[in-house]
Tab-separated table of C-alpha atoms in Angstrom:
chain	number	residue	atom	x	y	z
A	1	MET	CA	-39.495	27.294	-101.195
A	2	ARG	CA	-42.826	27.314	-99.285
A	3	ARG	CA	-45.683	28.406	-101.498
A	4	ALA	CA	-43.314	29.064	-104.440
A	5	ALA	CA	-45.788	27.619	-106.947
A	6	LEU	CA	-48.669	29.679	-105.539
A	7	ARG	CA	-46.625	32.832	-105.589
A	8	LEU	CA	-46.388	33.156	-109.327
A	9	CYS	CA	-49.045	35.392	-110.848
A	10	THR	CA	-48.791	33.584	-114.138
A	11	LEU	CA	-49.811	30.293	-112.534
A	12	ARG	CA	-52.708	31.846	-110.740
A	13	LYS	CA	-53.844	33.471	-113.905
A	14	VAL	CA	-53.936	30.142	-115.634
A	15	LEU	CA	-55.895	28.576	-112.763
A	16	LEU	CA	-58.470	31.366	-112.659
A	17	THR	CA	-58.979	31.835	-116.368
A	18	PRO	CA	-61.615	29.092	-116.810
A	19	VAL	CA	-63.534	30.511	-113.837
A	20	ARG	CA	-63.489	33.971	-115.268
A	21	GLY	CA	-64.747	32.432	-118.473
A	22	LEU	CA	-67.919	31.352	-116.721
A	23	ILE	CA	-69.242	34.871	-117.126
A	24	GLN	CA	-70.399	35.283	-120.676
A	25	GLY	CA	-70.472	38.505	-122.648
A	26	SER	CA	-68.271	41.506	-123.223
A	27	GLN	CA	-65.968	43.019	-120.615
A	28	ASP	CA	-66.929	46.472	-121.824
A	29	PRO	CA	-68.747	48.150	-118.910
A	30	GLU	CA	-70.849	50.108	-121.357
A	31	LYS	CA	-72.285	46.865	-122.794
A	32	GLU	CA	-73.182	45.083	-119.626
A	33	SER	CA	-74.271	45.947	-116.100
A	34	VAL	CA	-71.180	46.027	-113.925
A	35	LEU	CA	-71.243	46.980	-110.260
A	36	HIS	CA	-69.046	49.954	-109.362
A	37	VAL	CA	-66.694	49.794	-106.369
A	38	TYR	CA	-68.536	52.567	-104.500
A	39	GLU	CA	-71.760	50.542	-104.765
A	40	VAL	CA	-70.290	47.441	-103.050
A	41	ARG	CA	-70.733	48.680	-99.461
A	42	ASP	CA	-74.251	49.937	-100.256
A	43	LYS	CA	-75.048	46.452	-101.540
A	44	LEU	CA	-73.655	44.945	-98.329
A	45	ARG	CA	-75.778	47.219	-96.150
A	46	GLU	CA	-78.835	46.122	-98.140
A	47	ILE	CA	-78.001	42.434	-97.698
A	48	VAL	CA	-77.670	42.636	-93.886
A	49	GLY	CA	-80.155	45.459	-93.283
A	50	ALA	CA	-77.555	47.765	-91.813
A	51	SER	CA	-78.501	51.364	-91.171
A	52	THR	CA	-76.572	54.201	-92.803
A	53	ASN	CA	-77.364	56.331	-89.760
A	54	TRP	CA	-75.255	55.687	-86.683
A	55	ARG	CA	-78.128	56.712	-84.352
A	56	ASP	CA	-80.222	53.824	-85.720
A	57	HIS	CA	-77.594	51.114	-85.607
A	58	MET	CA	-78.862	49.465	-82.408
A	59	LYS	CA	-82.376	49.204	-83.849
A	60	ALA	CA	-80.973	47.567	-87.012
A	61	MET	CA	-78.993	45.035	-84.924
A	62	GLU	CA	-82.159	44.196	-82.932
A	63	GLU	CA	-84.006	43.438	-86.154
A	64	ARG	CA	-81.285	40.968	-87.162
A	65	LYS	CA	-82.123	38.787	-84.180
A	66	LEU	CA	-85.283	37.800	-86.008
A	67	LEU	CA	-83.169	36.125	-88.694
A	68	HIS	CA	-82.001	33.218	-86.524
A	69	SER	CA	-84.731	30.964	-87.892
A	70	PHE	CA	-83.114	31.113	-91.322
A	71	LEU	CA	-79.809	29.668	-90.069
A	72	ALA	CA	-79.066	26.105	-91.062
A	73	LYS	CA	-78.784	23.442	-88.327
A	74	SER	CA	-76.114	21.663	-90.365
A	75	GLN	CA	-74.205	22.103	-93.591
A	76	GLU	CA	-75.969	19.063	-95.088
A	77	GLY	CA	-79.193	20.970	-95.085
A	78	LEU	CA	-77.819	23.711	-97.400
A	79	PRO	CA	-77.834	23.460	-101.182
A	80	PRO	CA	-74.374	23.147	-102.805
A	81	ARG	CA	-73.112	26.035	-104.883
A	82	ARG	CA	-70.676	26.344	-107.826
A	83	MET	CA	-67.809	28.773	-108.208
A	84	LYS	CA	-69.641	30.698	-110.904
A	85	ASP	CA	-72.499	31.333	-108.453
A	86	SER	CA	-70.316	33.746	-106.478
A	87	TYR	CA	-68.311	35.154	-109.397
A	88	ILE	CA	-68.495	38.887	-109.755
A	89	GLU	CA	-66.756	41.719	-111.572
A	90	VAL	CA	-66.574	45.205	-110.101
A	91	LEU	CA	-65.346	48.326	-111.825
A	92	LEU	CA	-63.340	51.216	-110.359
A	93	PRO	CA	-63.850	53.829	-113.147
A	94	LEU	CA	-60.834	56.059	-112.587
A	95	GLY	CA	-60.619	56.764	-116.307
A	96	SER	CA	-64.278	57.259	-117.138
A	97	GLN	CA	-65.151	59.095	-113.924
A	98	PRO	CA	-62.203	61.430	-113.063
A	99	ALA	CA	-64.011	62.742	-109.926
A	100	LEU	CA	-63.166	59.445	-108.221
A	101	ARG	CA	-59.445	59.860	-108.679
A	102	GLU	CA	-59.024	62.250	-105.744
A	103	LYS	CA	-59.835	59.469	-103.223
A	104	TYR	CA	-57.267	57.104	-104.783
A	105	LEU	CA	-54.457	59.551	-105.549
A	106	THR	CA	-51.194	59.894	-103.615
A	107	PHE	CA	-49.327	63.147	-103.308
A	108	GLN	CA	-47.086	61.800	-106.059
A	109	ASN	CA	-50.041	61.300	-108.448
A	110	THR	CA	-49.901	57.512	-108.052
A	111	ILE	CA	-52.436	54.973	-106.734
A	112	ARG	CA	-53.019	54.590	-102.988
A	113	PHE	CA	-52.649	50.890	-102.294
A	114	GLY	CA	-54.362	51.348	-98.925
A	115	ARG	CA	-57.562	52.228	-100.782
A	116	ILE	CA	-57.227	49.096	-102.867
A	117	LEU	CA	-57.028	47.029	-99.648
A	118	GLU	CA	-60.306	48.564	-98.495
A	119	ASP	CA	-62.001	47.660	-101.799
A	120	LEU	CA	-60.656	44.083	-101.689
A	121	ASP	CA	-61.936	43.593	-98.176
A	122	SER	CA	-65.482	44.786	-99.079
A	123	LEU	CA	-65.529	42.732	-102.255
A	124	GLY	CA	-64.469	39.560	-100.506
A	125	VAL	CA	-67.424	39.859	-98.079
A	126	LEU	CA	-69.860	40.515	-100.924
A	127	ILE	CA	-68.618	37.470	-102.838
A	128	CYS	CA	-69.291	35.282	-99.810
A	129	TYR	CA	-72.793	36.605	-99.440
A	130	MET	CA	-73.409	35.764	-103.078
A	131	HIS	CA	-72.270	32.202	-102.393
A	132	ASN	CA	-74.659	31.904	-99.430
A	133	LYS	CA	-77.623	33.723	-100.901
A	134	ILE	CA	-81.013	32.662	-99.575
A	135	PRO	CA	-83.713	33.427	-102.148
A	136	SER	CA	-86.536	33.214	-99.521
A	137	ALA	CA	-84.974	35.796	-97.202
A	138	ASN	CA	-84.908	39.574	-97.823
A	139	MET	CA	-81.831	39.864	-95.598
A	140	SER	CA	-79.048	37.380	-95.002
A	141	PRO	CA	-79.017	35.725	-91.571
A	142	LEU	CA	-75.226	35.367	-91.807
A	143	SER	CA	-72.697	37.782	-90.471
A	144	ILE	CA	-69.638	37.339	-92.735
A	145	VAL	CA	-66.361	38.853	-91.626
A	146	THR	CA	-62.757	38.704	-92.775
A	147	ALA	CA	-60.691	36.248	-90.739
A	148	LEU	CA	-57.370	36.371	-92.661
A	149	VAL	CA	-55.639	38.014	-95.580
A	150	ASP	CA	-53.618	34.966	-96.569
A	151	LYS	CA	-51.639	36.592	-99.411
A	152	ILE	CA	-51.681	39.455	-101.867
A	153	ASP	CA	-49.198	39.127	-104.681
A	154	MET	CA	-48.321	42.026	-106.973
A	155	CYS	CA	-47.742	41.198	-110.658
A	156	LYS	CA	-45.293	42.931	-112.925
A	157	SER	CA	-47.556	45.577	-114.419
A	158	GLY	CA	-47.865	49.345	-114.458
A	159	LEU	CA	-50.737	51.053	-112.637
A	160	SER	CA	-52.108	54.315	-113.970
A	161	SER	CA	-54.299	56.770	-112.048
A	162	GLU	CA	-56.118	57.596	-115.295
A	163	GLN	CA	-57.276	54.160	-116.445
A	164	ASP	CA	-60.220	52.074	-115.248
A	165	ILE	CA	-59.539	49.257	-112.772
A	166	LYS	CA	-61.536	46.026	-112.621
A	167	PHE	CA	-61.788	43.585	-109.728
A	168	SER	CA	-63.041	40.017	-110.103
A	169	GLY	CA	-63.354	37.116	-107.704
A	170	HIS	CA	-65.258	34.098	-106.443
A	171	VAL	CA	-65.290	31.544	-103.637
A	172	SER	CA	-62.607	28.927	-104.332
A	173	TRP	CA	-62.879	26.692	-101.256
A	174	VAL	CA	-65.380	26.081	-98.476
A	175	GLY	CA	-65.149	24.422	-95.065
A	176	LYS	CA	-67.965	24.145	-92.539
A	177	THR	CA	-68.053	27.735	-91.490
A	178	SER	CA	-65.244	29.331	-93.495
A	179	MET	CA	-64.585	30.221	-97.124
A	180	GLU	CA	-61.526	31.036	-99.177
A	181	VAL	CA	-61.999	33.808	-101.736
A	182	LYS	CA	-59.753	34.395	-104.752
A	183	MET	CA	-59.706	37.884	-106.181
A	184	GLN	CA	-57.824	39.568	-109.022
A	185	MET	CA	-57.319	43.133	-109.973
A	186	PHE	CA	-56.812	44.326	-113.568
A	187	GLN	CA	-56.267	47.664	-115.253
A	188	SER	CA	-57.377	48.771	-118.651
A	189	HIS	CA	-54.650	49.022	-121.305
A	190	GLY	CA	-56.184	49.758	-124.686
A	191	ASN	CA	-58.867	47.149	-125.300
A	192	ASP	CA	-57.598	44.674	-122.733
A	193	PHE	CA	-57.352	44.378	-118.994
A	194	SER	CA	-53.893	43.492	-117.674
A	195	PRO	CA	-53.420	41.694	-114.324
A	196	VAL	CA	-52.138	43.777	-111.420
A	197	LEU	CA	-52.537	41.582	-108.341
A	198	ASP	CA	-53.863	38.290	-107.021
A	199	ALA	CA	-55.367	38.102	-103.547
A	200	THR	CA	-56.500	35.288	-101.303
A	201	PHE	CA	-58.764	36.077	-98.354
A	202	VAL	CA	-60.341	33.771	-95.790
A	203	MET	CA	-63.811	34.690	-94.517
A	204	VAL	CA	-65.860	33.197	-91.707
A	205	ALA	CA	-69.619	33.036	-91.263
A	206	ARG	CA	-71.217	33.842	-87.940
A	207	ASP	CA	-74.826	34.013	-86.788
A	208	SER	CA	-77.109	36.988	-87.300
A	209	GLU	CA	-75.861	38.656	-84.120
A	210	ASN	CA	-72.214	37.909	-84.856
A	211	LYS	CA	-71.913	35.870	-81.670
A	212	GLY	CA	-71.238	32.348	-82.875
A	213	PRO	CA	-70.269	30.315	-85.967
A	214	ALA	CA	-72.775	29.516	-88.702
A	215	PHE	CA	-72.738	26.920	-91.465
A	216	VAL	CA	-72.111	27.955	-95.088
A	217	ASN	CA	-73.236	26.367	-98.377
A	218	PRO	CA	-70.934	23.598	-99.636
A	219	LEU	CA	-69.012	24.146	-102.824
A	220	ILE	CA	-68.927	21.728	-105.780
A	221	PRO	CA	-66.023	22.287	-108.233
A	222	GLU	CA	-66.719	21.636	-111.852
A	223	GLY	CA	-63.953	20.516	-114.182
A	224	PRO	CA	-60.234	20.011	-113.611
A	225	GLU	CA	-59.390	23.725	-113.222
A	226	GLU	CA	-61.910	24.237	-110.475
A	227	GLU	CA	-60.920	21.016	-108.827
A	228	GLU	CA	-57.287	22.255	-108.748
A	229	LEU	CA	-58.433	25.530	-107.128
A	230	PHE	CA	-60.397	23.609	-104.503
A	231	ARG	CA	-57.398	21.313	-103.869
A	232	GLN	CA	-55.167	24.347	-103.425
A	233	GLY	CA	-57.658	25.681	-100.885
A	234	GLU	CA	-57.292	22.515	-98.873
A	235	LEU	CA	-53.509	22.710	-99.104
A	236	ASN	CA	-53.620	26.369	-98.043
A	237	LYS	CA	-55.584	25.416	-94.932
A	238	GLY	CA	-53.043	22.728	-94.014
A	239	ARG	CA	-50.162	25.065	-94.696
A	240	ARG	CA	-51.608	27.726	-92.445
A	241	VAL	CA	-52.004	25.221	-89.640
A	242	ALA	CA	-48.434	23.960	-90.097
A	243	PHE	CA	-47.008	27.531	-90.243
A	244	SER	CA	-48.892	28.456	-87.030
A	245	SER	CA	-47.570	25.360	-85.217
A	246	MET	CA	-44.032	26.373	-86.153
A	247	SER	CA	-44.485	29.901	-84.823
A	248	LEU	CA	-41.580	31.332	-82.838
A	249	LEU	CA	-44.121	32.058	-80.105
A	250	LYS	CA	-44.512	28.312	-79.722
A	251	MET	CA	-41.259	26.695	-80.808
A	252	ALA	CA	-37.552	27.628	-80.657
A	253	PRO	CA	-35.742	28.647	-83.821
A	254	ASN	CA	-34.231	25.826	-85.868
A	255	ALA	CA	-30.474	25.219	-85.942
A	256	LYS	CA	-29.861	27.349	-89.053
A	257	GLU	CA	-31.778	30.268	-87.604
A	258	ARG	CA	-29.941	30.015	-84.263
A	259	THR	CA	-26.662	30.129	-86.145
A	260	THR	CA	-27.775	33.177	-88.107
A	261	ILE	CA	-28.637	35.070	-84.924
A	262	HIS	CA	-25.396	34.089	-83.207
A	263	GLU	CA	-23.309	35.200	-86.168
A	264	MET	CA	-25.122	38.515	-86.285
A	265	PHE	CA	-24.537	38.965	-82.538
A	266	LEU	CA	-20.796	38.224	-82.932
A	267	SER	CA	-20.534	40.700	-85.784
A	268	THR	CA	-21.771	43.510	-83.476
A	269	LEU	CA	-19.199	42.940	-80.703
A	270	ASP	CA	-16.637	45.664	-80.258
A	271	PRO	CA	-13.244	44.149	-81.213
A	272	LYS	CA	-11.515	46.641	-78.920
A	273	THR	CA	-13.064	45.095	-75.799
A	274	ILE	CA	-13.619	41.606	-74.528
A	275	SER	CA	-17.232	42.078	-73.462
A	276	PHE	CA	-20.626	40.821	-74.570
A	277	ARG	CA	-22.158	44.120	-73.529
A	278	SER	CA	-20.121	46.333	-75.822
A	279	ARG	CA	-22.048	46.398	-79.135
A	280	VAL	CA	-21.225	48.309	-82.304
A	281	LEU	CA	-23.014	48.320	-85.625
A	282	PRO	CA	-21.295	46.927	-88.715
A	283	PRO	CA	-20.967	49.237	-91.725
A	284	ASN	CA	-24.244	50.108	-93.520
A	285	ALA	CA	-26.464	48.752	-90.770
A	286	VAL	CA	-29.201	50.094	-88.499
A	287	TRP	CA	-30.433	48.856	-85.121
A	288	MET	CA	-33.910	47.428	-85.393
A	289	GLU	CA	-35.205	49.634	-82.584
A	290	ASP	CA	-34.228	52.744	-84.567
A	291	SER	CA	-36.578	51.780	-87.450
A	292	LYS	CA	-39.790	52.204	-85.526
A	293	LEU	CA	-42.692	54.532	-86.331
A	294	LYS	CA	-45.964	54.783	-84.394
A	295	SER	CA	-49.412	56.268	-84.825
A	296	LEU	CA	-52.690	56.610	-82.968
A	297	GLU	CA	-56.226	56.645	-84.353
A	298	VAL	CA	-59.497	57.458	-82.623
A	299	CYS	CA	-62.067	55.020	-84.103
A	300	HIS	CA	-65.089	57.077	-85.103
A	301	PRO	CA	-68.469	55.744	-86.432
A	302	GLN	CA	-67.583	56.919	-89.951
A	303	GLU	CA	-65.156	53.999	-90.230
A	304	ARG	CA	-67.593	51.278	-89.055
A	305	ASN	CA	-68.501	48.197	-91.054
A	306	ILE	CA	-71.968	46.792	-91.678
A	307	PHE	CA	-71.920	45.217	-88.180
A	308	ASN	CA	-71.019	48.468	-86.476
A	309	ARG	CA	-67.420	47.593	-85.706
A	310	ILE	CA	-64.440	49.221	-87.290
A	311	PHE	CA	-64.042	48.207	-90.937
A	312	GLY	CA	-61.190	45.786	-91.486
A	313	GLY	CA	-60.222	47.531	-94.712
A	314	PHE	CA	-59.703	50.765	-92.722
A	315	LEU	CA	-57.362	48.932	-90.344
A	316	MET	CA	-55.405	47.525	-93.287
A	317	ARG	CA	-55.151	50.921	-94.956
A	318	LYS	CA	-53.858	52.640	-91.825
A	319	ALA	CA	-51.366	49.836	-91.157
A	320	TYR	CA	-50.131	49.828	-94.735
A	321	GLU	CA	-49.641	53.561	-94.868
A	322	LEU	CA	-47.619	53.490	-91.649
A	323	GLY	CA	-45.633	50.496	-92.985
A	324	TRP	CA	-44.941	52.356	-96.255
A	325	ALA	CA	-43.750	55.388	-94.363
A	326	THR	CA	-41.487	53.142	-92.223
A	327	ALA	CA	-39.963	51.597	-95.366
A	328	TYR	CA	-39.508	55.036	-96.985
A	329	ASN	CA	-37.888	56.467	-93.841
A	330	PHE	CA	-35.593	53.443	-93.495
A	331	GLY	CA	-34.497	53.050	-97.098
A	332	GLY	CA	-34.274	56.697	-98.065
A	333	SER	CA	-36.081	56.235	-101.365
A	334	ARG	CA	-39.573	55.493	-102.593
A	335	PRO	CA	-40.635	51.932	-101.763
A	336	PHE	CA	-43.134	49.843	-103.769
A	337	VAL	CA	-45.258	47.088	-102.290
A	338	VAL	CA	-44.413	43.571	-103.473
A	339	ALA	CA	-46.549	41.385	-101.217
A	340	VAL	CA	-48.936	41.466	-98.256
A	341	ASP	CA	-48.728	38.381	-96.114
A	342	ASP	CA	-50.583	36.606	-93.313
A	343	ILE	CA	-52.865	39.335	-91.857
A	344	MET	CA	-54.998	37.671	-89.194
A	345	PHE	CA	-57.909	39.554	-87.596
A	346	GLN	CA	-57.631	38.321	-84.035
A	347	LYS	CA	-60.054	40.683	-82.276
A	348	PRO	CA	-62.729	43.033	-83.566
A	349	VAL	CA	-62.188	46.806	-83.005
A	350	GLU	CA	-65.125	48.588	-81.422
A	351	VAL	CA	-66.221	52.082	-82.346
A	352	GLY	CA	-64.767	54.521	-79.825
A	353	SER	CA	-61.553	52.541	-79.325
A	354	LEU	CA	-58.073	53.999	-79.405
A	355	LEU	CA	-56.097	52.234	-82.129
A	356	PHE	CA	-52.313	52.070	-81.538
A	357	LEU	CA	-50.164	51.104	-84.541
A	358	SER	CA	-46.453	50.329	-84.158
A	359	SER	CA	-44.349	49.654	-87.286
A	360	GLN	CA	-40.758	48.573	-87.635
A	361	VAL	CA	-38.374	47.067	-90.192
A	362	CYS	CA	-37.591	43.471	-89.140
A	363	PHE	CA	-35.673	42.121	-92.079
A	364	THR	CA	-33.836	43.464	-95.172
A	365	GLN	CA	-32.121	41.941	-98.193
A	366	ASP	CA	-30.673	43.906	-101.130
A	367	LYS	CA	-33.520	46.264	-102.148
A	368	TYR	CA	-36.193	44.495	-100.096
A	369	ILE	CA	-37.631	45.695	-96.831
A	370	GLN	CA	-39.822	43.513	-94.636
A	371	VAL	CA	-42.062	45.582	-92.357
A	372	ARG	CA	-44.145	44.364	-89.425
A	373	VAL	CA	-47.023	46.498	-88.104
A	374	HIS	CA	-48.498	45.626	-84.729
A	375	SER	CA	-52.019	46.815	-83.931
A	376	GLU	CA	-53.576	47.066	-80.501
A	377	VAL	CA	-56.585	48.806	-79.021
A	378	SER	CA	-57.792	50.143	-75.683
A	379	SER	CA	-61.022	51.800	-74.687
A	380	LEU	CA	-61.304	55.308	-73.300
A	381	GLN	CA	-62.545	53.739	-70.040
A	382	SER	CA	-59.793	51.159	-69.664
A	383	LYS	CA	-56.019	51.395	-70.028
A	384	GLU	CA	-55.751	47.698	-70.902
A	385	HIS	CA	-54.268	47.117	-74.354
A	386	ARG	CA	-55.013	44.048	-76.485
A	387	THR	CA	-53.590	42.956	-79.815
A	388	THR	CA	-56.019	42.968	-82.730
A	389	ASN	CA	-53.802	42.420	-85.791
A	390	VAL	CA	-50.248	41.873	-86.935
A	391	PHE	CA	-49.541	42.981	-90.528
A	392	HIS	CA	-46.639	41.836	-92.741
A	393	PHE	CA	-45.636	43.925	-95.782
A	394	THR	CA	-42.810	43.348	-98.236
A	395	PHE	CA	-41.527	46.464	-99.998
A	396	MET	CA	-38.926	46.996	-102.696
A	397	SER	CA	-36.823	50.154	-102.643
A	398	GLU	CA	-35.333	51.964	-105.621
A	399	LYS	CA	-31.855	51.245	-104.282
A	400	ASP	CA	-30.126	48.863	-101.920
A	401	VAL	CA	-31.059	49.423	-98.272
A	402	PRO	CA	-29.056	49.041	-95.028
A	403	LEU	CA	-29.038	45.865	-93.027
A	404	VAL	CA	-31.142	45.776	-89.925
A	405	PHE	CA	-29.694	44.250	-86.754
A	406	PRO	CA	-31.532	43.055	-83.656
A	407	ARG	CA	-30.105	44.054	-80.282
A	408	THR	CA	-32.237	41.917	-77.941
A	409	TYR	CA	-33.504	38.324	-77.998
A	410	GLY	CA	-37.056	39.580	-78.639
A	411	GLU	CA	-35.867	41.563	-81.650
A	412	SER	CA	-33.943	38.513	-82.895
A	413	MET	CA	-37.233	36.603	-82.954
A	414	LEU	CA	-38.804	39.449	-84.905
A	415	TYR	CA	-35.928	39.290	-87.359
A	416	LEU	CA	-36.367	35.535	-87.898
A	417	ASP	CA	-40.141	35.906	-88.249
A	418	GLY	CA	-39.585	38.625	-90.868
A	419	GLN	CA	-37.085	36.413	-92.647
A	420	ARG	CA	-39.633	33.587	-92.779
A	421	HIS	CA	-42.287	35.838	-94.233
A	422	PHE	CA	-39.894	37.228	-96.796
A	423	LYS	CA	-38.785	33.728	-97.870
A	424	SER	CA	-42.483	32.765	-98.265
A	425	MET	CA	-42.460	34.839	-101.452
A	426	GLY	CA	-40.582	31.939	-103.032
A	427	VAL	CA	-38.740	33.834	-105.803
A	428	PRO	CA	-37.995	37.541	-105.352
A	429	VAL	CA	-40.073	39.622	-107.740
A	430	VAL	CA	-38.378	41.882	-110.306
A	431	MET	CA	-40.736	44.786	-110.824
A	432	LYS	CA	-40.943	46.822	-113.997
A	433	LYS	CA	-39.860	50.453	-113.780
A	434	GLU	CA	-43.348	51.776	-114.551
A	435	TYR	CA	-44.758	49.901	-111.566
A	436	ARG	CA	-46.366	52.408	-109.212
A	437	VAL	CA	-48.526	51.317	-106.237
A	438	GLU	CA	-48.076	53.442	-103.162
A	439	PRO	CA	-50.034	54.508	-100.088
């Protein structure tokens, strides 16, 4: 299946091991200087010169205009970098600093995955700034933002709220103005760190005012392992282009998909009548429209990023938590996240916007629930709504869940899109019973 090889955590672990080995020394945070998660955003503010005071944010943005002279006219004028130049390890000390646990705990004393998404988003941006560091400049002239969460795969491992968590990552592929970032998350088990998830983000560089694209430093892979990672980055780019061109918004469903939808439609016709309008649900099934949940957020300055727009990690956390609640409400038992897929940041969200989130189940199979969350914003002055993100989450319930049936043609397209995202997992994941990652 599509991306089957990339979907296996074991393969990714093998590919990333040589890169992790570029950092010498002990992994014991007491024996080496390791950045803590809560220091990442402070580091980012320092890199771009962002103000911590909302009243001063306009002044800080004006100062960034002076950095235009540091921007490269072409990529050829920038020095190449290696993967180890951007490699970083960051610690989330849940075990050694219990006061941090409150922020990451669910009401069931498990880990909030939405908070992990926030940390991954910040870390990905920091990694890219390390790749594009300019020694002669006190502040970076680049505005680096998240363009896409390509994939987050959960490995078969337990997650404790009382053990330290470590993130690591580096730039794995570079285009002219974009970068692919590979990140992993581990948790302490005794003297070792066991893998929890693999994440692939795509970041883009823009100018100092965040108004146009900017060139990034080229990347030179060293050795066969890094060359394989770089090659996979090229393949990922091609695959994303191909997947977009096959979107149901652009092309009709294929023959097999059309047959699936027609068979589902026929199975909902009332056998007592001879009418296409008389529809009844098969046993153990739910209409798609009855699986919806919605929420509204007022976007306050507290949730802004270093460029004074709403932090992408905040949007992911809110979308994930609504998606998790949708899966819980639909399946009737506690769901666990299996994968996060294809989150594209189409439009920035301004401070002061109204954020509308709409979540619904669009595909189910056995214990799996595919949830789609649609995000749109409007300003307080205008009633016009525009889409900013579409989120795709795959959950696994503790028991088999009902089938979901589309009633309209539009819902049928959502069903097929959900089926495509579910099948992109390659091989369904069998999670261990101790696995606990929740909102």
